[in-house]
PDB file of C-alpha atoms in Angstrom:
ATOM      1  CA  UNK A   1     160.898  49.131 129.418  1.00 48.00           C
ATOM      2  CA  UNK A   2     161.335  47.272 132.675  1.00 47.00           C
ATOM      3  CA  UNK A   3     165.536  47.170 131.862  1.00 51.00           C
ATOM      4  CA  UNK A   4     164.947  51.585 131.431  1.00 49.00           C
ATOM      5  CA  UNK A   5     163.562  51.888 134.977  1.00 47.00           C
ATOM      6  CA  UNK A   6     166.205  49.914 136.586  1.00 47.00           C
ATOM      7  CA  UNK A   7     168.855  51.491 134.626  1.00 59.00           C
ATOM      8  CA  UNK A   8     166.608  54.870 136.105  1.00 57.00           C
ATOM      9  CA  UNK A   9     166.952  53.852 139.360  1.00 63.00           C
ATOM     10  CA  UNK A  10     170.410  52.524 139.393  1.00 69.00           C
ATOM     11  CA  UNK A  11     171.577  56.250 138.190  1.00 64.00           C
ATOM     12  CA  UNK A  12     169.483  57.912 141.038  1.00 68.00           C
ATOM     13  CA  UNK A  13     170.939  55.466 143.681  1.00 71.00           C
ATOM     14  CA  UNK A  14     174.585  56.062 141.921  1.00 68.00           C
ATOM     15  CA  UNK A  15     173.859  59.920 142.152  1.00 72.00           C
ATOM     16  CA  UNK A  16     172.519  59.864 145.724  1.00 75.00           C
ATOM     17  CA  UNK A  17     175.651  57.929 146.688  1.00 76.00           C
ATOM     18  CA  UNK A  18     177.920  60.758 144.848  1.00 72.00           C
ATOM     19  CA  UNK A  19     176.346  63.807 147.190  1.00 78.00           C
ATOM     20  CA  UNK A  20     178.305  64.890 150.391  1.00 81.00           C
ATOM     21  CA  UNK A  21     176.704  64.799 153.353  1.00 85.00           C
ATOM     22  CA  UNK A  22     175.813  68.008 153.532  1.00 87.00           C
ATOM     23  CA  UNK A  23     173.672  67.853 150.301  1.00 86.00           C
ATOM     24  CA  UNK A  24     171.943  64.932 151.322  1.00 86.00           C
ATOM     25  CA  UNK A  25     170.602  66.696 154.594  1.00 91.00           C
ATOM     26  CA  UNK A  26     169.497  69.393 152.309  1.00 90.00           C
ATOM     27  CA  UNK A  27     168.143  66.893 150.045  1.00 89.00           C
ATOM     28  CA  UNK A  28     165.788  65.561 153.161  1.00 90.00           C
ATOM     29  CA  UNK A  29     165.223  69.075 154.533  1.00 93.00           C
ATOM     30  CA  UNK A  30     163.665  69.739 151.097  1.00 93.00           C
ATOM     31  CA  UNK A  31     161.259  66.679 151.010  1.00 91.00           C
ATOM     32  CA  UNK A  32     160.226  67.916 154.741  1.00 94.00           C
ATOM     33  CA  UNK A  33     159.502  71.475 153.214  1.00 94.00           C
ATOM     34  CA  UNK A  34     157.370  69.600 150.253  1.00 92.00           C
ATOM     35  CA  UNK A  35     155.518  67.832 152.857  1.00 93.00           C
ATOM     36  CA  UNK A  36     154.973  71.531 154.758  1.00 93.00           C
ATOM     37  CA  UNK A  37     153.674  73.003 151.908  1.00 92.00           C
ATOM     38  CA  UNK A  38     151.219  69.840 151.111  1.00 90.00           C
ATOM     39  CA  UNK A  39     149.782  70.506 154.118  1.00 90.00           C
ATOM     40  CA  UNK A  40     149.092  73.819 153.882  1.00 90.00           C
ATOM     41  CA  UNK A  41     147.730  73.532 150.843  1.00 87.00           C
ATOM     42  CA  UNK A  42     145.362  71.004 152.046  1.00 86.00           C
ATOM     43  CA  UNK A  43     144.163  73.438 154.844  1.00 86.00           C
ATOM     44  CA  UNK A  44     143.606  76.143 151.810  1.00 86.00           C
ATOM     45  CA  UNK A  45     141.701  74.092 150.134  1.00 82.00           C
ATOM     46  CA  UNK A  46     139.983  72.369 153.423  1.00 80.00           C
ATOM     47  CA  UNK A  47     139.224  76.603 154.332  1.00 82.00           C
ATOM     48  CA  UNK A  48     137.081  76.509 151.640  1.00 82.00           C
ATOM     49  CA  UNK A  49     134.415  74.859 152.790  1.00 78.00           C
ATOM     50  CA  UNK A  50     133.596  76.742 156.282  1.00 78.00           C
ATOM     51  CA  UNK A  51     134.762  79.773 153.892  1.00 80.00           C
ATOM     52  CA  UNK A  52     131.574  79.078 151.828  1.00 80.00           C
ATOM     53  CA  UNK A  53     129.066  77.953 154.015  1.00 76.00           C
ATOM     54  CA  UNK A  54     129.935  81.321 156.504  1.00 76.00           C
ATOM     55  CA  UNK A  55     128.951  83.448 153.502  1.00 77.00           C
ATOM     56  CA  UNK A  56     126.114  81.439 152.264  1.00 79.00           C
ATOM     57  CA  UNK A  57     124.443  80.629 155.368  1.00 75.00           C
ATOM     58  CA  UNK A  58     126.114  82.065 158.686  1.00 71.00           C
ATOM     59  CA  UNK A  59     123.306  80.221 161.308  1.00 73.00           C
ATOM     60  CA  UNK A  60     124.869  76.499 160.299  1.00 71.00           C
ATOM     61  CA  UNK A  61     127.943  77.266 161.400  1.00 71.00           C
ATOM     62  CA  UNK A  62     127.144  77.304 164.754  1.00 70.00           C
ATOM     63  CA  UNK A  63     125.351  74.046 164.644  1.00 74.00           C
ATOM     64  CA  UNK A  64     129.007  72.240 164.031  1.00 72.00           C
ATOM     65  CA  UNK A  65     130.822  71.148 166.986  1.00 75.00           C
ATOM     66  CA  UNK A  66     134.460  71.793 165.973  1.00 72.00           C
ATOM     67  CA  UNK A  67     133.218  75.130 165.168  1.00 73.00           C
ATOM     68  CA  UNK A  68     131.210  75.804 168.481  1.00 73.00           C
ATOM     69  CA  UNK A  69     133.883  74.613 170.588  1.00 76.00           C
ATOM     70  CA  UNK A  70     136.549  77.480 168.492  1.00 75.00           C
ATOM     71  CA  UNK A  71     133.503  80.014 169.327  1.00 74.00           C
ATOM     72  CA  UNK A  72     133.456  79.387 172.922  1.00 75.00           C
ATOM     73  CA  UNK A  73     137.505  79.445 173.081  1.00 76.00           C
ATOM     74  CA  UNK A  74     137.904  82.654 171.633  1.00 74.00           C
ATOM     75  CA  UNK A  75     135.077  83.997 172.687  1.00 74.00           C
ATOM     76  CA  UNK A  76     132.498  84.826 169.824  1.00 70.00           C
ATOM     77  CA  UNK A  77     128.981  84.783 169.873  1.00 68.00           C
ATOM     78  CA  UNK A  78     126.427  85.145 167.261  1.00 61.00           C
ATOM     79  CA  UNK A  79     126.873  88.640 167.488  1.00 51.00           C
ATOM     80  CA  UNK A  80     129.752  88.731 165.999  1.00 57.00           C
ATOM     81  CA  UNK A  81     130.274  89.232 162.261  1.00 68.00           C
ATOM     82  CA  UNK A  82     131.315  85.579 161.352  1.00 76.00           C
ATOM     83  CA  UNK A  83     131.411  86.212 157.889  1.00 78.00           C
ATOM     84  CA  UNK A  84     134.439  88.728 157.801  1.00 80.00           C
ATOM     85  CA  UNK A  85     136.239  86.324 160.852  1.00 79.00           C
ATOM     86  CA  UNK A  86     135.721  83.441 158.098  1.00 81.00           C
ATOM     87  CA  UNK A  87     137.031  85.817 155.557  1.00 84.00           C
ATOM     88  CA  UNK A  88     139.911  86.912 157.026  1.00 86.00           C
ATOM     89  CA  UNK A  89     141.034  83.321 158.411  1.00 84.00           C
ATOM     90  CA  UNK A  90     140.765  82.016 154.743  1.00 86.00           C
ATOM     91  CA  UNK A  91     142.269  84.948 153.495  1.00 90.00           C
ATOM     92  CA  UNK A  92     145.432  84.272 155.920  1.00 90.00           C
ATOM     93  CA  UNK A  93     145.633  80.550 155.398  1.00 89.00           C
ATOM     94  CA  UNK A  94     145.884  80.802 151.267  1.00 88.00           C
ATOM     95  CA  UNK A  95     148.198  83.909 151.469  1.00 92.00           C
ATOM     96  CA  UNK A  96     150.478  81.842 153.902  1.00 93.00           C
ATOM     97  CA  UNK A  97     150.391  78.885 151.575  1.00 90.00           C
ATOM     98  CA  UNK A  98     150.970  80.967 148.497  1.00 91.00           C
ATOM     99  CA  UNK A  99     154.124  82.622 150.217  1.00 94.00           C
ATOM    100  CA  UNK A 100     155.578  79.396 151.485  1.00 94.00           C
ATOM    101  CA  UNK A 101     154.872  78.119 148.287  1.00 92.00           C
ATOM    102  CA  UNK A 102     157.382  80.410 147.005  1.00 93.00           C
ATOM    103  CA  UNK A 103     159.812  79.574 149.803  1.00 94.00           C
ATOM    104  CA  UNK A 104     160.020  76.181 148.728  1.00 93.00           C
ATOM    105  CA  UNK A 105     160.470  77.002 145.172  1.00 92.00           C
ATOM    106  CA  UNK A 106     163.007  79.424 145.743  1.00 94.00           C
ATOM    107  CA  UNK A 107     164.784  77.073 148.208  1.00 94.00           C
ATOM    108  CA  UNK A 108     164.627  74.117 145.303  1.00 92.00           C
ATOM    109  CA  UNK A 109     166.605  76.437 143.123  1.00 92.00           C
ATOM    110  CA  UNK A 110     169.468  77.606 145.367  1.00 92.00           C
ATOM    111  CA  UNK A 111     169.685  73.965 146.131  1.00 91.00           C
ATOM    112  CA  UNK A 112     169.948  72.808 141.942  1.00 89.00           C
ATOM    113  CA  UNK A 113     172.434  75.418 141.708  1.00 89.00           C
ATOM    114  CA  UNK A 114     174.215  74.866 144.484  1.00 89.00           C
ATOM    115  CA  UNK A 115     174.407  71.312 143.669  1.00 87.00           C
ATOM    116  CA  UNK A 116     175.373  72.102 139.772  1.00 85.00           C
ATOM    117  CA  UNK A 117     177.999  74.411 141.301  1.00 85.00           C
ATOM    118  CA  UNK A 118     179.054  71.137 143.335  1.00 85.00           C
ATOM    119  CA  UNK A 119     179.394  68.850 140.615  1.00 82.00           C
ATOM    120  CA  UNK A 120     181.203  70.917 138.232  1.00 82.00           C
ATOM    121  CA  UNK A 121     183.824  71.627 140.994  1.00 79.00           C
ATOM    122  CA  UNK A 122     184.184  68.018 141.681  1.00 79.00           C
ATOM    123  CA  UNK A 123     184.737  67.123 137.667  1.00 77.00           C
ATOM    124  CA  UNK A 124     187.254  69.891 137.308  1.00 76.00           C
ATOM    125  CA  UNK A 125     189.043  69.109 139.952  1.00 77.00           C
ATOM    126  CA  UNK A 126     188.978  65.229 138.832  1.00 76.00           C
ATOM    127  CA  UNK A 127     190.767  66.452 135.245  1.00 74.00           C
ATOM    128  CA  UNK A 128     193.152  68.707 137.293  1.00 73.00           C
ATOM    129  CA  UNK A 129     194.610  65.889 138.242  1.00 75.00           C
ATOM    130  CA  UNK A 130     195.021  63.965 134.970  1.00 72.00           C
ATOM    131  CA  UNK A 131     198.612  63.058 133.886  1.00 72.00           C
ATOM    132  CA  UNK A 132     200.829  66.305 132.403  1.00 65.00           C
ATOM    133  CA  UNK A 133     200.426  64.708 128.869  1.00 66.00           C
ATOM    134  CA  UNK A 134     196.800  64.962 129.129  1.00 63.00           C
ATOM    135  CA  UNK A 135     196.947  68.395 129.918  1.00 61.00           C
ATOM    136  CA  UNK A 136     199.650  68.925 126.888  1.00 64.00           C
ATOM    137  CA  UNK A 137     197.281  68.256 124.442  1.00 70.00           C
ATOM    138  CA  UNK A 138     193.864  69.092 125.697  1.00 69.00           C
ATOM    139  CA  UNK A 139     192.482  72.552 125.072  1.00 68.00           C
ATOM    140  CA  UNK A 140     191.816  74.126 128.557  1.00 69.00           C
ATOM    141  CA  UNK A 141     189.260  76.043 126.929  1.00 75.00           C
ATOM    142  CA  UNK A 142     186.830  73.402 125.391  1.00 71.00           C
ATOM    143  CA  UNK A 143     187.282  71.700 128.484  1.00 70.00           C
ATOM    144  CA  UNK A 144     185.781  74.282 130.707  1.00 75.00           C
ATOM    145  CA  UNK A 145     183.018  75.099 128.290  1.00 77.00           C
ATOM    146  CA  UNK A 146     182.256  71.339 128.412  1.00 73.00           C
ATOM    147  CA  UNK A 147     182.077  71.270 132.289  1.00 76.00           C
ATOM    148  CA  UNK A 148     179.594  74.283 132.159  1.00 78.00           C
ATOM    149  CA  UNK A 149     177.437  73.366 129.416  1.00 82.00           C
ATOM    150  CA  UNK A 150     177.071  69.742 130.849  1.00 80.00           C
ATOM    151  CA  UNK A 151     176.381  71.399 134.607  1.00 82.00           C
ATOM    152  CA  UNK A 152     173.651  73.370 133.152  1.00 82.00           C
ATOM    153  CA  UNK A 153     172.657  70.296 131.629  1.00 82.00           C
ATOM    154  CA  UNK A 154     172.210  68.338 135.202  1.00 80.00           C
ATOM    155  CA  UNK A 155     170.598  70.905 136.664  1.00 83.00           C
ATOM    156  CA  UNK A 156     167.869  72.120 134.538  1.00 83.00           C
ATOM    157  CA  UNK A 157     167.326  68.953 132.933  1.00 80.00           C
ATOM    158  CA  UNK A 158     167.922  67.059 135.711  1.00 80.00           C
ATOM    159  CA  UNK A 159     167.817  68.141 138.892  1.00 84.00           C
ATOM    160  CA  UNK A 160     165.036  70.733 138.959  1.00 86.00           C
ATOM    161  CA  UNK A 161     162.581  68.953 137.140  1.00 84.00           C
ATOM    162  CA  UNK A 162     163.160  65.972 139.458  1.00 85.00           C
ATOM    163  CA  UNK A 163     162.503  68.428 142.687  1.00 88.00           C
ATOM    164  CA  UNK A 164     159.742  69.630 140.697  1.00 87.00           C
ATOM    165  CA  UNK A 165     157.868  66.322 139.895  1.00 85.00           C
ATOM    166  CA  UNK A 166     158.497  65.239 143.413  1.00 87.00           C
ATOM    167  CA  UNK A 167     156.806  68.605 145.017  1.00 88.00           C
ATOM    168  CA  UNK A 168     153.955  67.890 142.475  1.00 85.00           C
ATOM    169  CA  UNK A 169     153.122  64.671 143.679  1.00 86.00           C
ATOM    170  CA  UNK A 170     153.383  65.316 147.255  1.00 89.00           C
ATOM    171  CA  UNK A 171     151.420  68.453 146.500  1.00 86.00           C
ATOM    172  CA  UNK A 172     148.617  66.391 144.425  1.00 82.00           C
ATOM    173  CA  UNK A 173     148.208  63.701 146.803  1.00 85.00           C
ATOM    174  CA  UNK A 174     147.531  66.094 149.358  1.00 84.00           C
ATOM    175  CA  UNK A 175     144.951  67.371 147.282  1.00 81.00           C
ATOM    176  CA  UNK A 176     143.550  64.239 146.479  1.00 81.00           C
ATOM    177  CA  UNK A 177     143.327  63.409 150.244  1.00 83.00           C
ATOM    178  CA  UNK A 178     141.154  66.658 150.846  1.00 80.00           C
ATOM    179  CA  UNK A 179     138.976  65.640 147.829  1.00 78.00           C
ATOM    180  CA  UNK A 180     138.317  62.449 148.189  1.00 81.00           C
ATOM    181  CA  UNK A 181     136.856  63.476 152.382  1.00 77.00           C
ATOM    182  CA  UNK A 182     134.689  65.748 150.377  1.00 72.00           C
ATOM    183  CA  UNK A 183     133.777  63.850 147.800  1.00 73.00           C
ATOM    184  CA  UNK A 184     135.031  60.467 147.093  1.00 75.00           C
ATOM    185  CA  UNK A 185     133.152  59.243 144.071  1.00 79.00           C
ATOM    186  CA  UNK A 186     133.205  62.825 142.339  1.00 73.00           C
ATOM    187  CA  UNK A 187     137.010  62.371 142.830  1.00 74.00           C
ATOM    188  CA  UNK A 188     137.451  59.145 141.702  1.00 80.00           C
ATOM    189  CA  UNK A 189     135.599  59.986 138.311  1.00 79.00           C
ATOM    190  CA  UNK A 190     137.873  63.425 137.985  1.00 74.00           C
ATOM    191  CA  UNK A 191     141.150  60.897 138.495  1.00 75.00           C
ATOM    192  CA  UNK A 192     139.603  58.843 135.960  1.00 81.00           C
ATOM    193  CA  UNK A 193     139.339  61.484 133.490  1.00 77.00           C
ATOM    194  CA  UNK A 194     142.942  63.420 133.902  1.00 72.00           C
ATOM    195  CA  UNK A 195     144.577  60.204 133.781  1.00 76.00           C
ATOM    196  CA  UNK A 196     143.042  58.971 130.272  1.00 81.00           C
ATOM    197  CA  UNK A 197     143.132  62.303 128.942  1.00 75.00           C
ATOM    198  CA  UNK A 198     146.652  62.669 129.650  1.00 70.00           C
ATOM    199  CA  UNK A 199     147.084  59.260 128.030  1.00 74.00           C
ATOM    200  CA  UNK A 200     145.892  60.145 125.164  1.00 77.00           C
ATOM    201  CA  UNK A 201     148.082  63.360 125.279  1.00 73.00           C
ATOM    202  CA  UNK A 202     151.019  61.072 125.398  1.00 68.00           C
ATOM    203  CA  UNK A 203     150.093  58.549 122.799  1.00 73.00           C
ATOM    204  CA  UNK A 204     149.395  61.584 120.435  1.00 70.00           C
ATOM    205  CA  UNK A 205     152.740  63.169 121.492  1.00 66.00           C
ATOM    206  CA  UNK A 206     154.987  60.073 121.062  1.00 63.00           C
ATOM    207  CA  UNK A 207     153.166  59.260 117.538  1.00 63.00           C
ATOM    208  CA  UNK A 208     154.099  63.166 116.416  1.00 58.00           C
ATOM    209  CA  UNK A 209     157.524  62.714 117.887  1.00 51.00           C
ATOM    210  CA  UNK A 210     158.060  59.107 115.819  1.00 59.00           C
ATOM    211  CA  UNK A 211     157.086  60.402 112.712  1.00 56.00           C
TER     212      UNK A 211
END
């Protein structure tokens, strides 16, 4: 198991080594969008606190600090409808998340096919420049359908899902952050629970998959 992860990690470093320059600053810029969007999904989430206590009880609001000193910079007073202000703020923040959500997504798949598109340039132009024999007895066509088909294969089965995972995490321990301020030992015991129960997914699923 231990000899698999090195042998993992060897290919990623032996990958990361292969990208241009230019892909690896894209590479980075992506990781600093993940860490965007984490963010702003931990102010969505964070909104929904203030969100809730605005509709359920208005008056406490103004007893918080952070709260009373926003009041007195924009001006509001009890007065004021705080429930539709609340409303509309948490309205904003989760519509902005959603749609940069979607920014990153769509950015990670330019970038996987931009990168496929990379790599099968670079191993087509590597057996252009095979010997004249090579070419004699090589059919150009199975060639080129075996650059595409194993292009596709690196980027859906490799690069995406690695983006993917990578987003996830960053996205879920953002998340956890939030919930464990709320609640720590409420979050501790949902870990707990997702992590065995996907355990036990996975020892079902390798069993089905053995026999």
């Amino acid at each position: 198991m231990a000899r698999k992860k090195y042998n993992l990690l060897k290919n990623l470093f032996h990958f990361w080594t292969l990208l241009n320059p230019l892909k690896k600053q894209q590479f980075i810029y992506i990781f600093f969008l993940m860490f965007i969007n984490s963010f702003l999904e931990m102010l969505s989430i964070g909104a929904v606190f203030p969100f809730i206590g605005a509709l359920t009880s208005p008056d406490l609001v103004f007893q918080n600090s952070f709260f009373i000193y926003i009041f007195d910079l924009f001006n509001i007073n009890q007065s004021d409808n705080i429930t539709i202000i609340f409303t509309f703020v948490f309205i904003s923040l989760v519509s902005f998340a959603c749609v940069f959500r979607l920014i990153v997504l769509y950015i990670m798949t330019r970038f996987s096919f931009s990168l496929g598109l990379d790599i099968g340039y670079q191993v087509y132009k590597h057996a252009l420049y095979q010997p004249f024999l090579v070419h004699v007895n090589r059919n150009s066509s199975i060639l080129i359908n075996a650059i595409v088909t194993q292009t596709e294969t690196v980027v859906f089965s490799v690069v995406m899902p690695f983006l993917t995972l990578c987003n996830s995490i960053i996205m879920l321990l953002g998340v956890g952050i939030v919930l464990c301020v709320v609640n720590l030992k409420l979050t501790i015991i949902a870990i707990t629970f997702f992590i065995i129960l996907y355990s036990l997914i996975m020892l079902v699923t390798q069993k089905k998959l053995r026999q």
